[in-house]
């Protein structure tokens, strides 16, 4: 679902989680908020991934994804600070931090995303989405441009408009985008070459 409200909700939740749970002394996150819970004897910080990723792993992954899409440097800085704090644990016990190892890979790799421009319910846009989703691309983020060609994040730059009246995809790695394409075959070929 490329509904832009989800992107805004993720940004708001990520920012709120940082304010409420971060330990400013080391960049790690408490499991209980700043107010604490009177029933808990201590505020604990946990970064181990188990069957499910830890909350801190998911939060750092979101910070990196939102930074890559919108350019908010404070999100990147917060993610890097947490990664530096958990690095000794990653080195000594990578199996206990499987998702966080993937997050570290995301932090060390130029971000890859595709911006889709076009009418949300058009066959062309749905075909581009389906082509992307038919492949395992865990480091790829997909975002929909607004009708005016801008991205729905406050610090995002660029203009991503429909070309030749067809749904259009912009494949971007880091801050550089390839020329726009409108066919699913051209889109997948661009992604293979990056």
GROMACS .gro file of C-alpha atoms in nm:
model
  194
    1UNK     CA    1   0.000   0.000   0.000
    2UNK     CA    2   0.160   0.324  -0.112
    3UNK     CA    3  -0.079   0.543   0.087
    4UNK     CA    4   0.125   0.838   0.207
    5UNK     CA    5  -0.042   0.840   0.547
    6UNK     CA    6   0.164   0.532   0.643
    7UNK     CA    7   0.486   0.713   0.568
    8UNK     CA    8   0.378   1.009   0.781
    9UNK     CA    9   0.268   0.778   1.063
   10UNK     CA   10   0.606   0.601   1.057
   11UNK     CA   11   0.790   0.931   1.075
   12UNK     CA   12   0.578   1.051   1.369
   13UNK     CA   13   0.611   0.722   1.560
   14UNK     CA   14   0.986   0.707   1.502
   15UNK     CA   15   1.033   1.061   1.630
   16UNK     CA   16   0.806   0.996   1.932
   17UNK     CA   17   0.989   0.672   2.019
   18UNK     CA   18   1.320   0.854   2.014
   19UNK     CA   19   1.195   1.122   2.253
   20UNK     CA   20   1.028   0.876   2.487
   21UNK     CA   21   1.272   0.583   2.502
   22UNK     CA   22   1.626   0.696   2.412
   23UNK     CA   23   1.902   0.696   2.672
   24UNK     CA   24   2.091   1.014   2.587
   25UNK     CA   25   2.406   0.882   2.755
   26UNK     CA   26   2.469   0.606   2.498
   27UNK     CA   27   2.202   0.617   2.224
   28UNK     CA   28   2.040   0.288   2.327
   29UNK     CA   29   1.670   0.257   2.405
   30UNK     CA   30   1.488   0.165   2.723
   31UNK     CA   31   1.199  -0.081   2.709
   32UNK     CA   32   0.992   0.149   2.932
   33UNK     CA   33   0.931   0.518   2.861
   34UNK     CA   34   1.082   0.816   3.038
   35UNK     CA   35   0.800   0.821   3.290
   36UNK     CA   36   0.888   0.464   3.380
   37UNK     CA   37   0.657   0.208   3.529
   38UNK     CA   38   0.627   0.218   3.910
   39UNK     CA   39   0.596  -0.162   3.910
   40UNK     CA   40   0.938  -0.211   3.750
   41UNK     CA   41   1.246  -0.203   3.973
   42UNK     CA   42   1.466  -0.075   3.686
   43UNK     CA   43   1.448   0.055   3.332
   44UNK     CA   44   1.606  -0.206   3.106
   45UNK     CA   45   1.769  -0.169   2.763
   46UNK     CA   46   1.752  -0.472   2.535
   47UNK     CA   47   1.891  -0.504   2.182
   48UNK     CA   48   1.889  -0.882   2.125
   49UNK     CA   49   1.680  -1.012   1.839
   50UNK     CA   50   1.496  -1.333   1.910
   51UNK     CA   51   1.226  -1.495   1.698
   52UNK     CA   52   1.107  -1.142   1.634
   53UNK     CA   53   1.339  -0.844   1.583
   54UNK     CA   54   1.398  -0.632   1.890
   55UNK     CA   55   1.219  -0.298   1.913
   56UNK     CA   56   1.550  -0.114   1.889
   57UNK     CA   57   1.645  -0.302   1.570
   58UNK     CA   58   1.316  -0.209   1.408
   59UNK     CA   59   1.344   0.152   1.523
   60UNK     CA   60   1.698   0.194   1.386
   61UNK     CA   61   1.590   0.032   1.057
   62UNK     CA   62   1.303   0.281   1.031
   63UNK     CA   63   1.533   0.573   1.111
   64UNK     CA   64   1.764   0.472   0.826
   65UNK     CA   65   1.480   0.414   0.581
   66UNK     CA   66   1.314   0.747   0.660
   67UNK     CA   67   1.648   0.928   0.640
   68UNK     CA   68   1.715   0.775   0.298
   69UNK     CA   69   1.375   0.879   0.166
   70UNK     CA   70   1.350   1.222   0.324
   71UNK     CA   71   1.702   1.338   0.404
   72UNK     CA   72   1.648   1.422   0.774
   73UNK     CA   73   2.006   1.404   0.904
   74UNK     CA   74   1.893   1.376   1.268
   75UNK     CA   75   1.742   1.034   1.188
   76UNK     CA   76   2.069   0.912   1.037
   77UNK     CA   77   2.270   1.049   1.332
   78UNK     CA   78   2.044   0.875   1.585
   79UNK     CA   79   2.070   0.545   1.397
   80UNK     CA   80   2.449   0.566   1.375
   81UNK     CA   81   2.477   0.643   1.745
   82UNK     CA   82   2.271   0.336   1.835
   83UNK     CA   83   2.465   0.115   1.592
   84UNK     CA   84   2.794   0.228   1.747
   85UNK     CA   85   2.656   0.145   2.092
   86UNK     CA   86   2.549  -0.208   1.992
   87UNK     CA   87   2.856  -0.284   1.778
   88UNK     CA   88   3.040  -0.474   2.057
   89UNK     CA   89   2.734  -0.697   2.105
   90UNK     CA   90   2.707  -0.750   1.727
   91UNK     CA   91   3.069  -0.856   1.713
   92UNK     CA   92   3.050  -1.093   2.009
   93UNK     CA   93   2.707  -1.239   1.932
   94UNK     CA   94   2.592  -1.179   1.573
   95UNK     CA   95   2.337  -1.464   1.590
   96UNK     CA   96   2.167  -1.289   1.878
   97UNK     CA   97   2.133  -0.972   1.671
   98UNK     CA   98   2.036  -1.107   1.328
   99UNK     CA   99   1.800  -0.826   1.232
  100UNK     CA  100   2.040  -0.561   1.366
  101UNK     CA  101   2.318  -0.708   1.148
  102UNK     CA  102   2.089  -0.645   0.850
  103UNK     CA  103   2.030  -0.292   0.976
  104UNK     CA  104   2.407  -0.240   0.997
  105UNK     CA  105   2.431  -0.357   0.635
  106UNK     CA  106   2.165  -0.100   0.543
  107UNK     CA  107   2.368   0.171   0.717
  108UNK     CA  108   2.686   0.078   0.529
  109UNK     CA  109   2.523   0.048   0.185
  110UNK     CA  110   2.403   0.340  -0.027
  111UNK     CA  111   2.023   0.351   0.012
  112UNK     CA  112   1.818   0.213  -0.274
  113UNK     CA  113   1.465   0.329  -0.339
  114UNK     CA  114   1.214   0.358  -0.617
  115UNK     CA  115   0.983   0.656  -0.644
  116UNK     CA  116   0.662   0.579  -0.831
  117UNK     CA  117   0.469   0.860  -1.001
  118UNK     CA  118   0.122   0.819  -1.143
  119UNK     CA  119  -0.242   0.775  -1.058
  120UNK     CA  120  -0.265   0.543  -0.754
  121UNK     CA  121  -0.521   0.311  -0.912
  122UNK     CA  122  -0.379   0.306  -1.264
  123UNK     CA  123  -0.287  -0.024  -1.428
  124UNK     CA  124   0.059   0.110  -1.508
  125UNK     CA  125   0.141   0.197  -1.148
  126UNK     CA  126   0.004  -0.134  -1.023
  127UNK     CA  127   0.219  -0.319  -1.281
  128UNK     CA  128   0.534  -0.138  -1.164
  129UNK     CA  129   0.450  -0.218  -0.801
  130UNK     CA  130   0.381  -0.583  -0.882
  131UNK     CA  131   0.713  -0.613  -1.068
  132UNK     CA  132   0.904  -0.480  -0.766
  133UNK     CA  133   0.717  -0.698  -0.519
  134UNK     CA  134   0.774  -1.011  -0.725
  135UNK     CA  135   1.145  -1.005  -0.635
  136UNK     CA  136   1.320  -1.037  -0.301
  137UNK     CA  137   1.466  -0.689  -0.252
  138UNK     CA  138   1.503  -0.639   0.125
  139UNK     CA  139   1.707  -0.319   0.098
  140UNK     CA  140   1.468  -0.154  -0.147
  141UNK     CA  141   1.216   0.105  -0.033
  142UNK     CA  142   0.922   0.204  -0.252
  143UNK     CA  143   0.758   0.544  -0.217
  144UNK     CA  144   0.483   0.719  -0.409
  145UNK     CA  145   0.527   1.076  -0.525
  146UNK     CA  146   0.249   1.324  -0.457
  147UNK     CA  147   0.048   1.458  -0.751
  148UNK     CA  148   0.278   1.762  -0.776
  149UNK     CA  149   0.587   1.537  -0.804
  150UNK     CA  150   0.717   1.601  -0.454
  151UNK     CA  151   0.772   1.342  -0.183
  152UNK     CA  152   0.554   1.335   0.131
  153UNK     CA  153   0.841   1.397   0.373
  154UNK     CA  154   0.946   1.737   0.505
  155UNK     CA  155   1.315   1.720   0.408
  156UNK     CA  156   1.278   1.532   0.077
  157UNK     CA  157   1.418   1.690  -0.237
  158UNK     CA  158   1.351   1.630  -0.603
  159UNK     CA  159   1.062   1.624  -0.843
  160UNK     CA  160   0.922   1.294  -0.959
  161UNK     CA  161   0.658   1.346  -1.226
  162UNK     CA  162   0.475   1.125  -1.473
  163UNK     CA  163   0.652   1.105  -1.811
  164UNK     CA  164   0.468   1.068  -2.141
  165UNK     CA  165   0.136   1.017  -1.961
  166UNK     CA  166   0.236   0.678  -1.816
  167UNK     CA  167   0.311   0.567  -1.463
  168UNK     CA  168   0.680   0.633  -1.410
  169UNK     CA  169   0.949   0.484  -1.185
  170UNK     CA  170   1.262   0.661  -1.064
  171UNK     CA  171   1.531   0.423  -0.936
  172UNK     CA  172   1.757   0.603  -0.692
  173UNK     CA  173   2.072   0.491  -0.513
  174UNK     CA  174   2.211   0.733  -0.260
  175UNK     CA  175   2.128   1.080  -0.388
  176UNK     CA  176   2.149   0.990  -0.759
  177UNK     CA  177   1.849   0.879  -0.962
  178UNK     CA  178   1.859   0.700  -1.295
  179UNK     CA  179   1.654   0.832  -1.587
  180UNK     CA  180   1.285   0.753  -1.536
  181UNK     CA  181   1.130   0.439  -1.687
  182UNK     CA  182   0.772   0.335  -1.749
  183UNK     CA  183   0.793  -0.038  -1.823
  184UNK     CA  184   0.830  -0.310  -1.564
  185UNK     CA  185   1.104  -0.476  -1.770
  186UNK     CA  186   1.312  -0.157  -1.779
  187UNK     CA  187   1.253  -0.104  -1.408
  188UNK     CA  188   1.376  -0.451  -1.314
  189UNK     CA  189   1.677  -0.420  -1.544
  190UNK     CA  190   1.776  -0.092  -1.375
  191UNK     CA  191   1.756  -0.255  -1.033
  192UNK     CA  192   1.965  -0.552  -1.148
  193UNK     CA  193   2.243  -0.318  -1.262
  194UNK     CA  194   2.276  -0.137  -0.928
   0.00000   0.00000   0.00000
